[in-house]
XYZ file of C-alpha atoms in Angstrom:
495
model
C 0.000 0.000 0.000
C 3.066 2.160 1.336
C 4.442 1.823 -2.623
C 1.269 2.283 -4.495
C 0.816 5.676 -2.697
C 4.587 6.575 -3.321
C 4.076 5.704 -6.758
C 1.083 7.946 -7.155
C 2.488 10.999 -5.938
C 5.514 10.063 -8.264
C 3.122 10.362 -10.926
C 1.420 13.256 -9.773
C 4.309 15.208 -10.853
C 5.743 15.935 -14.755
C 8.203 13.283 -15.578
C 9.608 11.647 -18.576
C 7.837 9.492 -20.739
C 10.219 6.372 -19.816
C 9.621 7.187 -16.008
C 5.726 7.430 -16.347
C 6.144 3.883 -18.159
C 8.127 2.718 -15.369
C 5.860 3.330 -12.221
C 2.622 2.371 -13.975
C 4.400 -0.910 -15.049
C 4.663 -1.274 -11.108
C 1.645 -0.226 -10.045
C -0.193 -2.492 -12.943
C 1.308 -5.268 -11.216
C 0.365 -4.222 -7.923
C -3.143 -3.610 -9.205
C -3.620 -7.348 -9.628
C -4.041 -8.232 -5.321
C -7.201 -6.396 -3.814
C -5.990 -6.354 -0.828
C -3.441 -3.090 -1.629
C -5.927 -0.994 -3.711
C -7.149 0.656 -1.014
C -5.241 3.903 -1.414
C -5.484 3.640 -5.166
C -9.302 3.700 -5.075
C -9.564 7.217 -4.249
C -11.476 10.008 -6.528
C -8.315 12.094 -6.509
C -5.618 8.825 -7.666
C -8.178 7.808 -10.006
C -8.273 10.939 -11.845
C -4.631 10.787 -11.788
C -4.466 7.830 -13.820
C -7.501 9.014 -15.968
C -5.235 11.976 -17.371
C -2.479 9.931 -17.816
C -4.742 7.751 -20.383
C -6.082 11.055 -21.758
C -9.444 10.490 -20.478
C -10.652 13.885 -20.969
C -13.498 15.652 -23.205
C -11.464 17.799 -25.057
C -11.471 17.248 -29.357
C -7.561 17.293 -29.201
C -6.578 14.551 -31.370
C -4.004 12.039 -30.667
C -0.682 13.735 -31.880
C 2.143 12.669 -29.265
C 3.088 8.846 -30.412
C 5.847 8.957 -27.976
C 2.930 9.584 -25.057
C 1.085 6.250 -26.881
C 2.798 3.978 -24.078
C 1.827 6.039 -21.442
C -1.677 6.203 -22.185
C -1.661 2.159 -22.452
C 0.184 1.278 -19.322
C -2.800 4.020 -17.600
C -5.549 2.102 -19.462
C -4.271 -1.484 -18.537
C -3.978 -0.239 -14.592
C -7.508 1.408 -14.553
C -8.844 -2.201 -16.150
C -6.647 -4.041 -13.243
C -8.656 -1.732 -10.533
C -12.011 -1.543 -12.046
C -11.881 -5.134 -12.061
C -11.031 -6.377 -8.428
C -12.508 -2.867 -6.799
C -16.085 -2.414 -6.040
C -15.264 1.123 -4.807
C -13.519 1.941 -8.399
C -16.689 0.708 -10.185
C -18.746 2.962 -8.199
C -16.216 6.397 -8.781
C -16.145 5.350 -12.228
C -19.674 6.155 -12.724
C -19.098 9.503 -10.332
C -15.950 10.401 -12.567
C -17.942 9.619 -15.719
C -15.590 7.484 -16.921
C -17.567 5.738 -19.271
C -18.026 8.983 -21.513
C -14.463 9.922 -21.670
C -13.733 6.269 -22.916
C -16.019 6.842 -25.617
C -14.550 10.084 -26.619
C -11.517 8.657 -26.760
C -12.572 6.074 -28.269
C -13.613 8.440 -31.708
C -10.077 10.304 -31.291
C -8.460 7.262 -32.173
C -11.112 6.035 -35.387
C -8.844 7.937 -38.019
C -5.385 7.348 -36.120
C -2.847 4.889 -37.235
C -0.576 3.261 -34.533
C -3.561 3.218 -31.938
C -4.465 -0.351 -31.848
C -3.417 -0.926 -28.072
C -4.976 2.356 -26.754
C -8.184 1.175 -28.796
C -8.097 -2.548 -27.523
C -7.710 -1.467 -23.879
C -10.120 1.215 -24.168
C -12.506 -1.224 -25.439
C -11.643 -3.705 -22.684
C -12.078 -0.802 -19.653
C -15.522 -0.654 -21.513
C -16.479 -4.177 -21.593
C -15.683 -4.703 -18.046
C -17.837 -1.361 -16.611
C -20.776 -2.354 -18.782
C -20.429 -5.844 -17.021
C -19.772 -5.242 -13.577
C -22.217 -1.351 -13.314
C -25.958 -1.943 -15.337
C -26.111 1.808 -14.509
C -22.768 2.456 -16.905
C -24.881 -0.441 -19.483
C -27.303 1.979 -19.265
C -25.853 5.072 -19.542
C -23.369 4.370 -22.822
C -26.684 2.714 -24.541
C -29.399 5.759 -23.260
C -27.089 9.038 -23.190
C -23.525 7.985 -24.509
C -24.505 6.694 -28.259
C -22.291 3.528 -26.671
C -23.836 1.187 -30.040
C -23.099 3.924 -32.273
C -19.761 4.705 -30.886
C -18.933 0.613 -30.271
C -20.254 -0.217 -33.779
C -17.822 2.003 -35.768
C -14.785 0.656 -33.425
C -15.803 -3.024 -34.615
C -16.253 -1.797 -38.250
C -12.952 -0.036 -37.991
C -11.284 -3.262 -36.768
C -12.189 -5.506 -40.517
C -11.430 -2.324 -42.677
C -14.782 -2.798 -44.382
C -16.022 -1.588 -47.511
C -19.839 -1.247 -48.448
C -21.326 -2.065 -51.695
C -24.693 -1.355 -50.663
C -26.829 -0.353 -47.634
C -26.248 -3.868 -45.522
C -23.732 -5.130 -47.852
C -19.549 -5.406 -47.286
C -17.461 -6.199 -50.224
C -15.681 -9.593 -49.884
C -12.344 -8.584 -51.685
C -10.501 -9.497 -48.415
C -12.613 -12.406 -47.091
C -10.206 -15.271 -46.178
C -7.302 -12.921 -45.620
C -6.686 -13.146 -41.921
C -7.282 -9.842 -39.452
C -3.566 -9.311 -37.292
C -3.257 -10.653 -33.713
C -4.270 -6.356 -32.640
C -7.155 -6.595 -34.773
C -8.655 -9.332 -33.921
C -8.027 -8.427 -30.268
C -9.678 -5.162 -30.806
C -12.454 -6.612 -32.669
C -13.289 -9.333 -29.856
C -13.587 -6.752 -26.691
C -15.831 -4.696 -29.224
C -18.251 -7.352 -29.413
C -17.857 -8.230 -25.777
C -18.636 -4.531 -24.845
C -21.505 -4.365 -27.398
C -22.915 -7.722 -25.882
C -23.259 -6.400 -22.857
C -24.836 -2.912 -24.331
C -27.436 -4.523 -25.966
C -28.123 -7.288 -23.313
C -31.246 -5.259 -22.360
C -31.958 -3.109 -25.462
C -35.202 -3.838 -27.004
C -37.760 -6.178 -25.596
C -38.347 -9.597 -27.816
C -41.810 -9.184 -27.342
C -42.637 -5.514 -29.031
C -41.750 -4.165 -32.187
C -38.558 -2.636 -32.860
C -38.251 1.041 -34.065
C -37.333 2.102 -37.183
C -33.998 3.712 -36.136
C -32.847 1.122 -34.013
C -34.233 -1.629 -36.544
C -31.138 0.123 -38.841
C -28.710 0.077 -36.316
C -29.137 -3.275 -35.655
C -28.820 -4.312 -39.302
C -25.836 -2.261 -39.549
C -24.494 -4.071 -36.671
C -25.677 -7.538 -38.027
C -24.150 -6.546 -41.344
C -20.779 -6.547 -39.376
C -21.383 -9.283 -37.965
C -21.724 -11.923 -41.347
C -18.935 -10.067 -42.833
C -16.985 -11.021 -38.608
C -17.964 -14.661 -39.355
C -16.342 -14.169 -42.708
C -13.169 -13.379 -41.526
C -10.337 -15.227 -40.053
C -7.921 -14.449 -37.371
C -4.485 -15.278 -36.933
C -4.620 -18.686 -35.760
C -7.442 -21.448 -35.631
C -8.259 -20.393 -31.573
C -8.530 -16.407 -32.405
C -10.793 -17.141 -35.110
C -12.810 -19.419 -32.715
C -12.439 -17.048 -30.220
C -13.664 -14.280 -33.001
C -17.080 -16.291 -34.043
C -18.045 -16.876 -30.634
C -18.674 -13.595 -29.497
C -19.754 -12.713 -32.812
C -22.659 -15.603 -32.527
C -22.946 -14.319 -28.968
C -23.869 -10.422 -29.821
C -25.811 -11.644 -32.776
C -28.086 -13.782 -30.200
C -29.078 -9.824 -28.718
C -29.835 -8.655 -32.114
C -33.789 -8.533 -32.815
C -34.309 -12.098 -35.525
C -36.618 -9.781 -37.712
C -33.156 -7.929 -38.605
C -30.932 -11.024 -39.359
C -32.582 -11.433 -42.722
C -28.806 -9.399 -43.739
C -27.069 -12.857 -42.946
C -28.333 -14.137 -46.415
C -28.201 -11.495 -48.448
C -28.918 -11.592 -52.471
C -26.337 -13.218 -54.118
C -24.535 -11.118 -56.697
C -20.677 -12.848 -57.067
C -21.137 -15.710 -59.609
C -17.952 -18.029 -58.015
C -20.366 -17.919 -54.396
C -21.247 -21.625 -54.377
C -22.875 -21.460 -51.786
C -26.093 -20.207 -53.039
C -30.135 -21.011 -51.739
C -32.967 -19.323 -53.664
C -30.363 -16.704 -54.782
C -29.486 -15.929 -51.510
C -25.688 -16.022 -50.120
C -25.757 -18.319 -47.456
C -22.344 -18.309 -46.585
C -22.585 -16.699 -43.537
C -25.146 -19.827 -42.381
C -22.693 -22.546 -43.503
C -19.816 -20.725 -40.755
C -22.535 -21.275 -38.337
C -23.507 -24.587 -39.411
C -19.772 -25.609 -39.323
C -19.199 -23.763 -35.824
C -22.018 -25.306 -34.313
C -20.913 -28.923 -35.339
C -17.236 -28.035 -34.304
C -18.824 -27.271 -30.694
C -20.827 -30.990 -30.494
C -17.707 -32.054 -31.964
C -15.682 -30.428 -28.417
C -18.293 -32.978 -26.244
C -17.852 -30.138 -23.282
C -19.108 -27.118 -21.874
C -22.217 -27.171 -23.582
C -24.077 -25.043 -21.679
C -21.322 -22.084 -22.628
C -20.194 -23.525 -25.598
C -22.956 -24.756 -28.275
C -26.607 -23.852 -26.255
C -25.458 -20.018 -27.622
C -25.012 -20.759 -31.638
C -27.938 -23.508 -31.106
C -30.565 -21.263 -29.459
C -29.273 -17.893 -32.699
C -29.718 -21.257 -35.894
C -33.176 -21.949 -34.163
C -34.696 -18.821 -33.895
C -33.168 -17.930 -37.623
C -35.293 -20.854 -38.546
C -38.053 -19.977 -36.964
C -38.022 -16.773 -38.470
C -36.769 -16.585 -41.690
C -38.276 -19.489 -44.378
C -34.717 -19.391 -46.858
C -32.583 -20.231 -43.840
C -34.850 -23.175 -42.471
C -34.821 -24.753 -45.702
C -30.952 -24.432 -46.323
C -30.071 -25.440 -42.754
C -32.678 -29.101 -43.485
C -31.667 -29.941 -46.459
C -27.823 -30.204 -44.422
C -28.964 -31.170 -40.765
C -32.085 -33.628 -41.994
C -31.663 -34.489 -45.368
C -33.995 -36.980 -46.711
C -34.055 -39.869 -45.047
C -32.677 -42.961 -46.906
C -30.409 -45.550 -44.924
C -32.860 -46.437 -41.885
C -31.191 -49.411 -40.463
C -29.397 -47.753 -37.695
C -31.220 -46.128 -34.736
C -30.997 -42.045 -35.152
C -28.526 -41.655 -32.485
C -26.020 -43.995 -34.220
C -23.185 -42.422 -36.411
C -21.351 -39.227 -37.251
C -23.981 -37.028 -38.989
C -25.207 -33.478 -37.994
C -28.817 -35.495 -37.068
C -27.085 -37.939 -35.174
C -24.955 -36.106 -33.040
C -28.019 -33.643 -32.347
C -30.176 -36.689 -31.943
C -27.884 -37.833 -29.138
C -27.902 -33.779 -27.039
C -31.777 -34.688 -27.061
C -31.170 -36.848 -23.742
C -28.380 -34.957 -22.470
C -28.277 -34.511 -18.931
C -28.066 -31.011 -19.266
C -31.596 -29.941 -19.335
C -31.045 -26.938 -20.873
C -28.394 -28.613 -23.819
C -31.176 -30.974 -24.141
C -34.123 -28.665 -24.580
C -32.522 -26.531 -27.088
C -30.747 -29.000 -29.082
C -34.430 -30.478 -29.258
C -36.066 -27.636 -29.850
C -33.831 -27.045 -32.936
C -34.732 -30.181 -34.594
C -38.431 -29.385 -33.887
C -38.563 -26.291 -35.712
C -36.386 -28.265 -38.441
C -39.722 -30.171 -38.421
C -42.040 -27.077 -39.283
C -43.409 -28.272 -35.369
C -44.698 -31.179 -36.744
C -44.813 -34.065 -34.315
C -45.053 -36.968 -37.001
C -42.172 -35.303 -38.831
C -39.616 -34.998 -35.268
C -40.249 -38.766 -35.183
C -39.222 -39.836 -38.436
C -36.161 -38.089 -37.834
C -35.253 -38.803 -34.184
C -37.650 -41.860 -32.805
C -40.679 -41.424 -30.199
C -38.043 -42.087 -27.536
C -35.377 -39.304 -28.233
C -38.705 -37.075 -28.378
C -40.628 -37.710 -25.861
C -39.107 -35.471 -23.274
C -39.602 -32.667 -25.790
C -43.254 -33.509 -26.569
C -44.115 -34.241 -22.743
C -42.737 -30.551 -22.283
C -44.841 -29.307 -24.933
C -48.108 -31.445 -24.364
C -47.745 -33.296 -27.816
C -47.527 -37.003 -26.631
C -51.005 -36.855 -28.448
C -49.402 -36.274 -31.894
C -49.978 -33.040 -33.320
C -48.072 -29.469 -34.404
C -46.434 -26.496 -32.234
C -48.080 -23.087 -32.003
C -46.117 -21.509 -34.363
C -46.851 -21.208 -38.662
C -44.794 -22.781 -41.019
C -45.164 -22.416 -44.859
C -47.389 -25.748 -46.094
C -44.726 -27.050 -48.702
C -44.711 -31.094 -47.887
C -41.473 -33.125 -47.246
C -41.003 -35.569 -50.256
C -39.749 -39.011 -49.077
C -37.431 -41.086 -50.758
C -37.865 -44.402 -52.026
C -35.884 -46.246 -49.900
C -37.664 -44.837 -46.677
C -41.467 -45.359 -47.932
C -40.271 -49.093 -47.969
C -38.867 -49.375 -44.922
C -42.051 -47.542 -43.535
C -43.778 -50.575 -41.910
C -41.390 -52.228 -40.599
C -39.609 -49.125 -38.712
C -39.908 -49.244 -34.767
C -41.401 -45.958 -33.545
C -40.092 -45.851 -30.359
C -36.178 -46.421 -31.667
C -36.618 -44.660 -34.990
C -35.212 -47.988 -37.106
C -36.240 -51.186 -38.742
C -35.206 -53.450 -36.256
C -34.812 -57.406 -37.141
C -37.562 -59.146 -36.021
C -37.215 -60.655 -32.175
C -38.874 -63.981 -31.143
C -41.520 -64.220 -28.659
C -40.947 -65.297 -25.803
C -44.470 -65.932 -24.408
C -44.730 -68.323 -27.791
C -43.821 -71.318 -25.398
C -45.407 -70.387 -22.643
C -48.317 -72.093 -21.146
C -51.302 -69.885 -20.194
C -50.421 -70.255 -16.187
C -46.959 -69.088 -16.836
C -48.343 -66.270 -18.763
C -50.558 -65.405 -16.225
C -48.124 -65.668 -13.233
C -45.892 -63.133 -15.108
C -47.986 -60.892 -15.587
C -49.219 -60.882 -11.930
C -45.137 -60.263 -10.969
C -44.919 -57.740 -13.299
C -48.059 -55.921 -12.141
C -46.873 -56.843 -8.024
C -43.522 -55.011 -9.121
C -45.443 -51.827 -10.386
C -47.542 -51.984 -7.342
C -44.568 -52.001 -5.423
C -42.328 -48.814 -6.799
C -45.416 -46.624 -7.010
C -46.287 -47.263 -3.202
C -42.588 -46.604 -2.571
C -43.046 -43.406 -4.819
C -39.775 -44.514 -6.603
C -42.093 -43.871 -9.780
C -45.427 -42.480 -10.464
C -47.572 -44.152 -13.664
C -48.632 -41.590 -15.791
C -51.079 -40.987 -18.392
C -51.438 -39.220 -21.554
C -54.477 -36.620 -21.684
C -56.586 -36.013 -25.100
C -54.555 -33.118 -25.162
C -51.304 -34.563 -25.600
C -50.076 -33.613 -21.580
C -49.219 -36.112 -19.066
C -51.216 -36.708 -15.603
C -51.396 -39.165 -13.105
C -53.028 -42.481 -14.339
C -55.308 -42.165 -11.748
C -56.751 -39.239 -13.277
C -56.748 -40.587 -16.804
C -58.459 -43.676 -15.651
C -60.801 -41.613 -13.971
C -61.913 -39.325 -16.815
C -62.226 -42.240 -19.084
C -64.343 -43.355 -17.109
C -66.734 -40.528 -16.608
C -66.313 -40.502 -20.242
C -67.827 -43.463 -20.987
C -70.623 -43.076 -18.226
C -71.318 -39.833 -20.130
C -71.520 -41.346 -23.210
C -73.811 -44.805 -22.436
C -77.094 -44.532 -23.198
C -79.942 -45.160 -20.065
C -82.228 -47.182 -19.758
């Protein structure tokens, strides 16, 4: 504590550049342990620090490259202290830090040699968003934080529009520079967190913010375009891209597949480019592929490709005709092999609830909500937690529309039809009977054990026989028994 305070009135006064460097080296090391921030954590050392990074609201522009380090070594201490001090966060808000990160943030759009003071400016951004909803707040209500945040991301790819939602693809596959990418991911992380509670899913979304978000979603496809400098980075890269577009309102991702115009674009759907789909086709599979962290990991990409599908008729039918293609080989059970369908088949009785619901709920919409069609695909027992969830044991279709085109069958499959087992999804070979040898005693003393064994784990409550309503949910059997039979009262004639 003794040294942080000695190194703060050092800095107080007007030193060298190499000197300045030197004591907020050691005091961004010192920074890391809570327990000596105490004298840091002051409104008076905080502002200290602030000037250093030239967190002020003057227009001067960024002249002084030899100040450049400086200004880093004050951002990367400020990050250190925001971080581990709950006092900080709160004079951060007092010192209105937030706005002098943004207009620093603008002096360095046009400046060259500003990547660190840019990625650490994001980063101080990303982390007072996170940890203060009143700073979230603030940059999205008073600061123009997505407007300001937005143009820092473009800045980042060095893109070029050809038309109102459209980047030019001249550099696609050429990989962004270990800075750029850097800068580019806390962008997204600080935009993430800016639009975490923008617009509510339910209402419509106005007309100005429905362009901003295009804007931003235009980024975005050209983000999952673009590679970074090595196979994590670019991971790293799509993730929090597939993360902000997840906040972005699913009536304004209809940019990811815009109209096709390059002729060499193979990848091509009604006209539509859908190579922005096929990245999050392949990063989707790449996170099943991982076979951990789920929850963090897939649940993200899987919950934005559902929604898409939901939403937008061109991307549904694209992302089928790749995850459920017509079904021909029906031999194996759906959860058997190394397809897209059977790797999501086998997430649908995850032990993860929620990697299990959405990974489900997926498929569904796949299905146009269509009951019969989820079981072709998947089998009435990879379903049925899905369908006892939605009260469509019965059979049936979800709430929401789908277009009324009908799936076409091959061949192969409308033989197999008969002999398919519902319940596993595949022709099985046909089992012999055991009962066939049985006399009628033995049959009947079976069935009284098996009955006696029921009897027994329901009394114990170890399970609890259920029943299917007429409206596809699940209730006691008691109660089913009992409405049938009021049903059937009801419907005898008397005498």
């Amino acid at each position: 504590q003794k040294l942080c305070e000695g190194i703060l009135n050092i800095l107080e006064k007007d030193l060298k550049t190499s000197c300045q460097v030197a004591c907020l080296e050691a005091l961004r090391i010192l920074s890391r342990d809570k327990k000596v921030l105490v004298p840091v954590t002051t409104k008076e050392n905080m502002q200290i620090l602030m000037k250093l990074a030239k967190l002020d609201m003057t227009e001067d522009s960024l002249e002084d490259v030899s100040n450049f380090p400086v200004i880093v070594e004050a951002l990367k201490c400020l990050c250190n202290i925001v971080f581990n001090s709950a006092l900080a966060q709160k004079l951060s808000l007092e010192l209105n830090l937030a706005a002098m990160l943004c207009n620093l943030l603008r002096k360095c759009k046009d400046q060259h040699l500003v990547d660190d003071i840019k990625c650490f400016d994001l980063r101080l951004l990303f982390l007072l968003s996170l940890l203060h909803t009143d700073i979230r707040s603030q940059l999205h209500h008073e600061l123009q934080g997505l407007q300001v945040l937005t143009q820092a991301l473009e800045s980042s790819f060095s893109i070029r529009w050809t038309d109102k939602y459209k980047a030019a693809e001249e550099h696609v596959g050429c990989p962004l520079s270990l800075q750029e990418t850097d800068c580019a991911i806390e962008a997204l992380k600080a935009l993430f967190n800016v639009t975490l509670d923008s617009w509510n899913v339910h209402s419509e979304v106005h007309k100005n913010e429905s362009h901003q978000f295009r804007y931003m979603a235009a980024i975005l496809r050209h983000c999952l375009l673009t590679m970074g400098p090595t196979e994590d980075k670019t991971e790293e890269l799509h993730s929090n891209a597939v993360n902000l577009l997840s906040n972005i309102p699913v009536s304004c991702l209809d940019v990811l597949i815009s109209p096709s115009t390059q002729e060499e674009t193979v990848l091509k759907y009604n006209g539509m480019n859908m190579d922005a789909i096929q990245v999050l086709l392949d990063f989707m599979e790449k996170r099943i592929d991982k076979g951990s962290s789920y929850r963090e990991g897939l649940t993200p990409v899987l919950s934005l490709l559902t929604e898409c599908c939901r939403a937008h008729r061109n991307i549904r039918k694209f992302i089928k005709a790749q995850v459920l293609p017509p079904l021909r080989d029906v031999s194996n059970r759906p959860e058997v092999g190394t397809t897209v369908r059977n790797k999501l088949v086998r997430l649908m009785t995850h032990v993860d609830l929620g990697v299990k619901q959405i990974a489900a709920e997926f498929l569904f919409v796949l299905c146009k909500e269509r009951v019969d069609n989820l079981l072709k695909y998947t089998g009435y027992g990879n379903a049925a937690g899905l369908l006892a969830a939605r009260g469509l044991l019965a059979g049936g279709r979800g709430d929401h529309w789908y277009s009324d085109d009908e799936d076409t069958d091959t061949e192969e499959y409308k033989s197999a039809k008969p002999n398919i087992n519902l319940i596993t999804g595949h022709v099985e070979e046909p089992m012999p009977n055991p009962m066939d040898e049985m006399t009628e005693e033995q049959k009947e003393y079976e069935a009284m054990k098996l009955v006696n064994m029921f009897d027994k784990l329901s009394r114990d409550e170890v399970i609890k026989p259920m029943g299917v309503r007429p409206d596809g949910t699940m209730t006691p059997l008691e109660e089913t028994i009992c409405q049938y039979q009021t049903n059937e009262q009801d419907s005898s004639d008397s005498d």
